[in-house]
CSV table of N, CA and C in Angstrom, one decimal:
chain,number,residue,atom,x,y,z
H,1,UNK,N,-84.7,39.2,-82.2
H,1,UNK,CA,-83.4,39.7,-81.9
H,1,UNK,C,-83.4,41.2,-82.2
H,2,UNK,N,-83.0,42.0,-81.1
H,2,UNK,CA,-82.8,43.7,-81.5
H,2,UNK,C,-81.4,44.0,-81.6
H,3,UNK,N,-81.2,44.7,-82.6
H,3,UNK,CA,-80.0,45.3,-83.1
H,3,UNK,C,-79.4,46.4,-82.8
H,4,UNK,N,-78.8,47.6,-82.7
H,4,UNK,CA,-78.5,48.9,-82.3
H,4,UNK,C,-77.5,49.2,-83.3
H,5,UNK,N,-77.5,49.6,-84.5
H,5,UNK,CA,-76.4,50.1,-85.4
H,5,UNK,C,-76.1,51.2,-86.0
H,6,UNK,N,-74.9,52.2,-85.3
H,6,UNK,CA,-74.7,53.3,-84.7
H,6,UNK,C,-73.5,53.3,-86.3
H,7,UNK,N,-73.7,55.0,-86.9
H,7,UNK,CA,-72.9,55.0,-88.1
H,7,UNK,C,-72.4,56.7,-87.6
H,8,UNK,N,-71.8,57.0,-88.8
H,8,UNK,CA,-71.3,58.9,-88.7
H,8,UNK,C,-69.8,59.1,-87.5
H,9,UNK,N,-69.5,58.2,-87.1
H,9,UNK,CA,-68.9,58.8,-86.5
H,9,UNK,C,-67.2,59.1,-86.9
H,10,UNK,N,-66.2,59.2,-86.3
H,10,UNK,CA,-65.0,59.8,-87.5
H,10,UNK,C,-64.5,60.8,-86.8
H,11,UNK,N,-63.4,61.3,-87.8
H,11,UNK,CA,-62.3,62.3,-87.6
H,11,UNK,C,-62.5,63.8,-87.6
H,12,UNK,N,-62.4,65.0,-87.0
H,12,UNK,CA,-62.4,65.9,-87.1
H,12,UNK,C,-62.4,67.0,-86.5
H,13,UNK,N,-62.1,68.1,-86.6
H,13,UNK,CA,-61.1,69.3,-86.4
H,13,UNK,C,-61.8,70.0,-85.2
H,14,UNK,N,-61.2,70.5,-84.2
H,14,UNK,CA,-61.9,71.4,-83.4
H,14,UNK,C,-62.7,72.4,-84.2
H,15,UNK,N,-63.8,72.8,-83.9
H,15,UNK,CA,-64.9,73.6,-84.0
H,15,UNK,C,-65.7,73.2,-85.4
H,16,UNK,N,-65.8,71.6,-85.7
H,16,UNK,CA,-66.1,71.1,-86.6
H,16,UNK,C,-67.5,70.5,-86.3
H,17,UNK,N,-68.0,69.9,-87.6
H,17,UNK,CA,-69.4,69.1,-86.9
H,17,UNK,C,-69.5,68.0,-87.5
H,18,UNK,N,-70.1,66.9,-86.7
H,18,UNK,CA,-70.7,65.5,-87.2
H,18,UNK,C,-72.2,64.7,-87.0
H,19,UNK,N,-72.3,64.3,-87.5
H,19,UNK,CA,-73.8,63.6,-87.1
H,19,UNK,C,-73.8,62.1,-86.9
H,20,UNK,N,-74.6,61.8,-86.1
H,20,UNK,CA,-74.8,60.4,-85.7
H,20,UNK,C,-76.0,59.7,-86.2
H,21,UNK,N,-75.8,58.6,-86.4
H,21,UNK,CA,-76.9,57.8,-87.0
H,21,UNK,C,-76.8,56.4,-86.1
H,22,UNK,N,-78.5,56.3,-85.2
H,22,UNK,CA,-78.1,55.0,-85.2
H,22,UNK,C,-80.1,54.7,-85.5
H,23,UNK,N,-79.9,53.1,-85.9
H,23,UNK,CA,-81.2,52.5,-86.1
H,23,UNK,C,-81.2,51.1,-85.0
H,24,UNK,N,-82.4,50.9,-85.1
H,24,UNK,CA,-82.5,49.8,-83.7
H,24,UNK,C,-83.8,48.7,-84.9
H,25,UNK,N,-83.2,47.8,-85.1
H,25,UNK,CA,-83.6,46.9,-86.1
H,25,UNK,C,-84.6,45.4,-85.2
H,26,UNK,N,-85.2,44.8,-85.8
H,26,UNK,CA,-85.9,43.9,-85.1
H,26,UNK,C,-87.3,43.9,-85.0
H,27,UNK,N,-88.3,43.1,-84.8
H,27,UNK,CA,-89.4,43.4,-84.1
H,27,UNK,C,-89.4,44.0,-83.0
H,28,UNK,N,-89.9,44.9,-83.4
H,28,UNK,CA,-89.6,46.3,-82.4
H,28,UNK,C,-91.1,46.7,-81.9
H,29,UNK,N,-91.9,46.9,-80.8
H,29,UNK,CA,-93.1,46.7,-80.7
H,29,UNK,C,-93.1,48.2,-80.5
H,30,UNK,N,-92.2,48.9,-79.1
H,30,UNK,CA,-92.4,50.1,-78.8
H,30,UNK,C,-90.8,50.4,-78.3
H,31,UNK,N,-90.7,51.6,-78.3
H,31,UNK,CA,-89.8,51.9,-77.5
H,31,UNK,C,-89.3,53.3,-76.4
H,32,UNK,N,-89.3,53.3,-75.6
H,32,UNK,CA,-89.5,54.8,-74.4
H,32,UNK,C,-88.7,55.6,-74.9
H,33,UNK,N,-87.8,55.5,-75.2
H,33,UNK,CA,-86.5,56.6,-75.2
H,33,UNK,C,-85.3,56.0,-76.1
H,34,UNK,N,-84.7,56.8,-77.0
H,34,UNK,CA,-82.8,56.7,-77.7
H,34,UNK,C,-82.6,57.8,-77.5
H,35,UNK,N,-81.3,57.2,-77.3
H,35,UNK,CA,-80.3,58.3,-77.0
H,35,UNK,C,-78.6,58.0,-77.2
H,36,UNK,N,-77.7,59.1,-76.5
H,36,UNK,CA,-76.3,58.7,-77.1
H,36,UNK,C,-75.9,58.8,-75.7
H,37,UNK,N,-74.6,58.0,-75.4
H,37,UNK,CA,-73.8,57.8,-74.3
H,37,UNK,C,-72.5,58.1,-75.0
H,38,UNK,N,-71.4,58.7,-74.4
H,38,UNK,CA,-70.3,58.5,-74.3
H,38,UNK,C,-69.3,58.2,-73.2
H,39,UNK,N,-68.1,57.8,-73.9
H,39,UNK,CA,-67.2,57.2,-73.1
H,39,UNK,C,-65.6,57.4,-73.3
H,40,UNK,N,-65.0,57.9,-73.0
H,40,UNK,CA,-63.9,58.5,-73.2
H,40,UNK,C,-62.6,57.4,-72.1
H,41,UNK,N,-61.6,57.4,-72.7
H,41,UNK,CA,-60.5,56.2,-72.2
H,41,UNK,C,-60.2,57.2,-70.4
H,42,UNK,N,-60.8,56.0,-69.9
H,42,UNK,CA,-60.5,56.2,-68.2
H,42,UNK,C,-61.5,56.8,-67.4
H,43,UNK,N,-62.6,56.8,-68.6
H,43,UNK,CA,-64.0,57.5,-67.8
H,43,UNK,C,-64.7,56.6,-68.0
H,44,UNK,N,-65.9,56.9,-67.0
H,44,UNK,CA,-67.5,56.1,-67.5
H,44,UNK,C,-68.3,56.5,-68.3
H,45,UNK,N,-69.2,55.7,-68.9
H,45,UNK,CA,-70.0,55.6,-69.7
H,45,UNK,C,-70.8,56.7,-69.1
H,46,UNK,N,-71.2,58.0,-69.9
H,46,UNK,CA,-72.5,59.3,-69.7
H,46,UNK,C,-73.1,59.3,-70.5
H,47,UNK,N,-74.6,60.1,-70.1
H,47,UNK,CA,-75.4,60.6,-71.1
H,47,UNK,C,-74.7,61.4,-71.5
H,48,UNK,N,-75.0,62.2,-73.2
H,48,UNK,CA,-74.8,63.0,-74.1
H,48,UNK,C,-76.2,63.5,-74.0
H,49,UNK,N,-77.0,63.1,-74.8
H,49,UNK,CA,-78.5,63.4,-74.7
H,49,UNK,C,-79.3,62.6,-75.2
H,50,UNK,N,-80.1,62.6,-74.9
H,50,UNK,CA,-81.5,61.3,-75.3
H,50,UNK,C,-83.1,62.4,-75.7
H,51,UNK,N,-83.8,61.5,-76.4
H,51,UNK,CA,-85.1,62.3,-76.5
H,51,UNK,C,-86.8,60.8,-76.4
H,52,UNK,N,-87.2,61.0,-75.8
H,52,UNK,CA,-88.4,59.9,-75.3
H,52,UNK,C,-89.3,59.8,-76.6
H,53,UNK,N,-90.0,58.9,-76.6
H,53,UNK,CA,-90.6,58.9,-78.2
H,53,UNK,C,-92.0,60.1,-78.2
H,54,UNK,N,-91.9,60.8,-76.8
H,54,UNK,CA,-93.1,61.9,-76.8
H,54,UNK,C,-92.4,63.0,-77.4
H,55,UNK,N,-90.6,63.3,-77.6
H,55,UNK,CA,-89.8,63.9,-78.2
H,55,UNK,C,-88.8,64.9,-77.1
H,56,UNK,N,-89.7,64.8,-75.8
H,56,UNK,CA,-88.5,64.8,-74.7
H,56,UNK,C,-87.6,64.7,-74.4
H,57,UNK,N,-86.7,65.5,-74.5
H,57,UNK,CA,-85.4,65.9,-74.7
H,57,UNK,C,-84.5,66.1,-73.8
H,58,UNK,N,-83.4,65.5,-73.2
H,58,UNK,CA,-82.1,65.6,-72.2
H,58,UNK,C,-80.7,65.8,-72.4
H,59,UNK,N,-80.3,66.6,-72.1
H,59,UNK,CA,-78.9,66.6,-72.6
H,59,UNK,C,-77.9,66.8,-71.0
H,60,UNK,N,-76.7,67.0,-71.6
H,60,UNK,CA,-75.9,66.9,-70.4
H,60,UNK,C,-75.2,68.3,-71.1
H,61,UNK,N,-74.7,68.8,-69.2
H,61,UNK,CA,-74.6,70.3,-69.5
H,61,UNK,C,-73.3,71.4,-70.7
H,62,UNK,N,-72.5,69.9,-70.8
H,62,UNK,CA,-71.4,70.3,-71.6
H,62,UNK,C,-72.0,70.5,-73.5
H,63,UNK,N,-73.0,70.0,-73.5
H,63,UNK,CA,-72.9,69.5,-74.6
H,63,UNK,C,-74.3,70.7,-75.1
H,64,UNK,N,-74.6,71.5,-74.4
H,64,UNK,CA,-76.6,72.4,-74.7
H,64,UNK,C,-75.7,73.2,-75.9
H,65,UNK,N,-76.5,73.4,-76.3
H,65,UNK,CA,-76.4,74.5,-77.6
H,65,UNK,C,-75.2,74.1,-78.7
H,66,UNK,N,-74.7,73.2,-78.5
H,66,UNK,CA,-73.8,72.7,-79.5
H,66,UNK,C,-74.8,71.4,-80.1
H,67,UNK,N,-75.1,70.6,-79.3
H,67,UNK,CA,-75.6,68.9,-79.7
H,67,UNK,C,-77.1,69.3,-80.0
H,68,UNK,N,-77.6,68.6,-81.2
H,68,UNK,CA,-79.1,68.3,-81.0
H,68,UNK,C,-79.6,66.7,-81.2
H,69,UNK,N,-80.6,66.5,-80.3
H,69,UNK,CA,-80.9,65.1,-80.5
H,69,UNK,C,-81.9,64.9,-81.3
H,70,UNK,N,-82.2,64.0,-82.4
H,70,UNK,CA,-83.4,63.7,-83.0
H,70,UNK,C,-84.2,62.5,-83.0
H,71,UNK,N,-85.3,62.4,-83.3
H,71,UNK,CA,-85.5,60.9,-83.9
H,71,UNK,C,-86.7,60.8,-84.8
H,72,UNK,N,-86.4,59.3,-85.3
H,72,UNK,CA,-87.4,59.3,-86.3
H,72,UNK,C,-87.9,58.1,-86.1
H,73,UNK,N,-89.6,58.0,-85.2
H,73,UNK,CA,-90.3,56.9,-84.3
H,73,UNK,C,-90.1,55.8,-85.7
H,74,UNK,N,-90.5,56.2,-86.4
H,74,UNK,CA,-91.5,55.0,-87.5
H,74,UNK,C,-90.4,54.2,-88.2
H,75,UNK,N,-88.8,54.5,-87.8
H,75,UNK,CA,-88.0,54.0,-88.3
H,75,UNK,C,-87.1,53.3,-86.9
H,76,UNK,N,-87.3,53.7,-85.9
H,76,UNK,CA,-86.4,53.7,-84.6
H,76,UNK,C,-85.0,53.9,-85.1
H,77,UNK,N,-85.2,55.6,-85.4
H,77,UNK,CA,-83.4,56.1,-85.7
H,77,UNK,C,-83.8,56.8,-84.7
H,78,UNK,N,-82.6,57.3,-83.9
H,78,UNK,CA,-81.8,58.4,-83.2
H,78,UNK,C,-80.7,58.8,-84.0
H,79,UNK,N,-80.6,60.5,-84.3
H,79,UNK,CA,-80.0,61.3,-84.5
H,79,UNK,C,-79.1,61.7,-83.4
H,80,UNK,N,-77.6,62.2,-83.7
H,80,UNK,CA,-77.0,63.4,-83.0
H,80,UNK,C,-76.2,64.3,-84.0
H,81,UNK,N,-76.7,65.6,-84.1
H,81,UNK,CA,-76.2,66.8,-84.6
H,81,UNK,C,-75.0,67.0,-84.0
H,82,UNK,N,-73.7,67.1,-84.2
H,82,UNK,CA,-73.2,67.8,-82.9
H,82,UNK,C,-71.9,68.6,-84.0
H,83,UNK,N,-72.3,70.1,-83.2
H,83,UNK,CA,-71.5,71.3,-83.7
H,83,UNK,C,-70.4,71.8,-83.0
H,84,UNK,N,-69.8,72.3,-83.6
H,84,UNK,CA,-68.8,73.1,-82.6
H,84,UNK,C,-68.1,72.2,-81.7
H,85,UNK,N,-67.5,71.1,-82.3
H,85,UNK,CA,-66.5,70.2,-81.6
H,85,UNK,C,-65.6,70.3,-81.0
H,86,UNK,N,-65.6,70.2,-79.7
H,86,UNK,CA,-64.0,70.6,-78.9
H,86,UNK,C,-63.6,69.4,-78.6
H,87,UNK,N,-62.2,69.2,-78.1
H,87,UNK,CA,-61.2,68.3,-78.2
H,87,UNK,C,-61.8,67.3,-77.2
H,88,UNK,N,-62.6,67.8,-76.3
H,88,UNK,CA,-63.5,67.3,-75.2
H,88,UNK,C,-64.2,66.3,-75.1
H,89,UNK,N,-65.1,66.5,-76.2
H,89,UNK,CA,-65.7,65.9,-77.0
H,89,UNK,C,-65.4,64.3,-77.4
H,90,UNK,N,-64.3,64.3,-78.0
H,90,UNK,CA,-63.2,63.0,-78.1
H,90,UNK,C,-63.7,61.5,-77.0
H,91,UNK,N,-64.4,60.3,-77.3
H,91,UNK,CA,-65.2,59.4,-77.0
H,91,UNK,C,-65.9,58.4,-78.1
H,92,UNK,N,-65.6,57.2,-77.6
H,92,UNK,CA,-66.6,56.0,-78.0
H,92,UNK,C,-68.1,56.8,-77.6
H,93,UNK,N,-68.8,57.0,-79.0
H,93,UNK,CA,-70.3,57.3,-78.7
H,93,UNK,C,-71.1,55.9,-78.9
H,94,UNK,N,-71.8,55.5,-78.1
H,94,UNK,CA,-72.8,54.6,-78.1
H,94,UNK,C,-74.6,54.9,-78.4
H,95,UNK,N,-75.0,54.2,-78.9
H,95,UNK,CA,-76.5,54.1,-78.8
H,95,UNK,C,-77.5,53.6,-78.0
H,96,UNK,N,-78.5,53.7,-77.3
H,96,UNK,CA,-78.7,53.2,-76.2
H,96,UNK,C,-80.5,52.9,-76.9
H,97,UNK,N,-81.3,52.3,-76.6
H,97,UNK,CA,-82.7,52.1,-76.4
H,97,UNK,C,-82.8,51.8,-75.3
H,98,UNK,N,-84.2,53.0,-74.6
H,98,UNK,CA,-84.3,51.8,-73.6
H,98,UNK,C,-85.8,51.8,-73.5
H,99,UNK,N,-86.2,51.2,-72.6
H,99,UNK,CA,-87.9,50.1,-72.7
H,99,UNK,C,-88.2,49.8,-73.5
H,100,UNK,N,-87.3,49.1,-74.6
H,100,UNK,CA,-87.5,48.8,-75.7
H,100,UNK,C,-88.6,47.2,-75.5
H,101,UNK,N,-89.7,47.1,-76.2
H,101,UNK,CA,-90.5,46.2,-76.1
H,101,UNK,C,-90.4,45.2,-77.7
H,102,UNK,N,-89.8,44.1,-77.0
H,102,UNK,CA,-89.7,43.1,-78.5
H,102,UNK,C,-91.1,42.2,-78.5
H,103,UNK,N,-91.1,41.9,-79.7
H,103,UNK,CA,-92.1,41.5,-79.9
H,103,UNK,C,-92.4,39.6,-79.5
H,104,UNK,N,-91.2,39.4,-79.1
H,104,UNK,CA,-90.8,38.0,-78.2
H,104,UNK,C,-90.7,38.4,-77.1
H,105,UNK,N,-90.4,39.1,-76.3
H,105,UNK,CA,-90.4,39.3,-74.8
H,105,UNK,C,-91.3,40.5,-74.4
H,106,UNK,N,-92.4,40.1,-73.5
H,106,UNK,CA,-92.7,41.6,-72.9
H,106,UNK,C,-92.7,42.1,-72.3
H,107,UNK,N,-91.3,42.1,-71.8
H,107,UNK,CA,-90.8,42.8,-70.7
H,107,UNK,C,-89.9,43.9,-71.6
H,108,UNK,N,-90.0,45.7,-70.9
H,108,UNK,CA,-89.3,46.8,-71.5
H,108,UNK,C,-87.6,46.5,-70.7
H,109,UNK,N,-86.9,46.5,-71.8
H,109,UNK,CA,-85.5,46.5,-72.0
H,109,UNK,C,-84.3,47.4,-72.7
H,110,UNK,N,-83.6,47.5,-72.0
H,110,UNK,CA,-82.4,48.3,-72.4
H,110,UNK,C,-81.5,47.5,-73.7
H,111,UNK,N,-81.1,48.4,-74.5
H,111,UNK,CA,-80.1,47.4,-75.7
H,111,UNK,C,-79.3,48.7,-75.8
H,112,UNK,N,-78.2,47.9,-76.3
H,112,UNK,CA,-76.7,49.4,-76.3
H,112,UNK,C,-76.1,48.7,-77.8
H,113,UNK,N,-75.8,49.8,-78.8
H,113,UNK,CA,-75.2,49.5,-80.0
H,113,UNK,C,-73.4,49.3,-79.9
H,114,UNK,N,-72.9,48.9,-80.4
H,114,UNK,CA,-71.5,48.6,-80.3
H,114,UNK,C,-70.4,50.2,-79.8
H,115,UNK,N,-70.9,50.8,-80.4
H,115,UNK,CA,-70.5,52.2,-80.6
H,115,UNK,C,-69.6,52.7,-81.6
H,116,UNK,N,-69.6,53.8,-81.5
H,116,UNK,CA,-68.7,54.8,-83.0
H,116,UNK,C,-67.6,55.6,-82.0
H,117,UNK,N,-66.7,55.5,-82.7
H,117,UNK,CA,-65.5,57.1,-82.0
H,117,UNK,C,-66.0,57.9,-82.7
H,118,UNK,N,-65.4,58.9,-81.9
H,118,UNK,CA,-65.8,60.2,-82.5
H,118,UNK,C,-64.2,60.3,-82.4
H,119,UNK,N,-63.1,61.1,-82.4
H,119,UNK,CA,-62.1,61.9,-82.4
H,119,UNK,C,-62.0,63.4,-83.3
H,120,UNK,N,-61.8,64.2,-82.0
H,120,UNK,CA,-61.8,65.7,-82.4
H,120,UNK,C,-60.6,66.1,-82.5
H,121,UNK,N,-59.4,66.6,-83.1
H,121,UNK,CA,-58.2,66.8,-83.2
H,121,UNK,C,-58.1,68.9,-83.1
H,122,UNK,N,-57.1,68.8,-82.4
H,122,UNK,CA,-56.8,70.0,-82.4
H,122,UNK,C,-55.3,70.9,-82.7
């Protein structure tokens, strides 16, 4: 069974910063890529940024030079730095794996963590 459990997220002020934490628990064999989705009330679910486990990096264009994405393979965390918060910002962040390879099925699969709010107040 794979887990996705997404922490950091919370209250705070325009031009403020927070970090994201998620871990992906389980017999975890391999995994292609984490990353963060958001979703804001009346929109769809976007990339924010993701990084591949070669450490390839994507972001989406609102978000360059403010967000950074990290990770840490040998634990399956995904990081998000994110600076300089605008009201914008404001969304259910989610955690995403994907081609995640369990050690019960071998077939590469996608898993999504419950998600965190973020709220940026202004």
């Amino acid at each position: 069974q794979v887990q996705l459990v997404e922490s950091g997220g919370g209250l705070v002020q325009v031009g403020g910063s927070l970090r994201l934490s998620c871990r992906a628990s389980g017999q975890i064999l391999n995994v292609g890529a984490m990353g963060w989705y958001r979703q804001a009330p009346g929109d769809q679910r976007a990339l924010v940024a993701k990084i591949s486990n070669t450490g390839t990096t994507e972001y989406t264009y609102s978000v360059k030079g403010r967000f950074t994405v990290s990770h840490d393979n040998t634990k399956n965390m995904v990081f998000l730095q994110m600076n300089s918060l605008k009201a914008e910002d404001t969304a259910v962040y989610y955690c995403k794996a994907e081609r995640l390879i369990h050690s019960t099925d071998p077939f590469p699969r996608d898993y999504w963590g419950q998600g965190t709010q973020v709220t940026v107040s202004s």
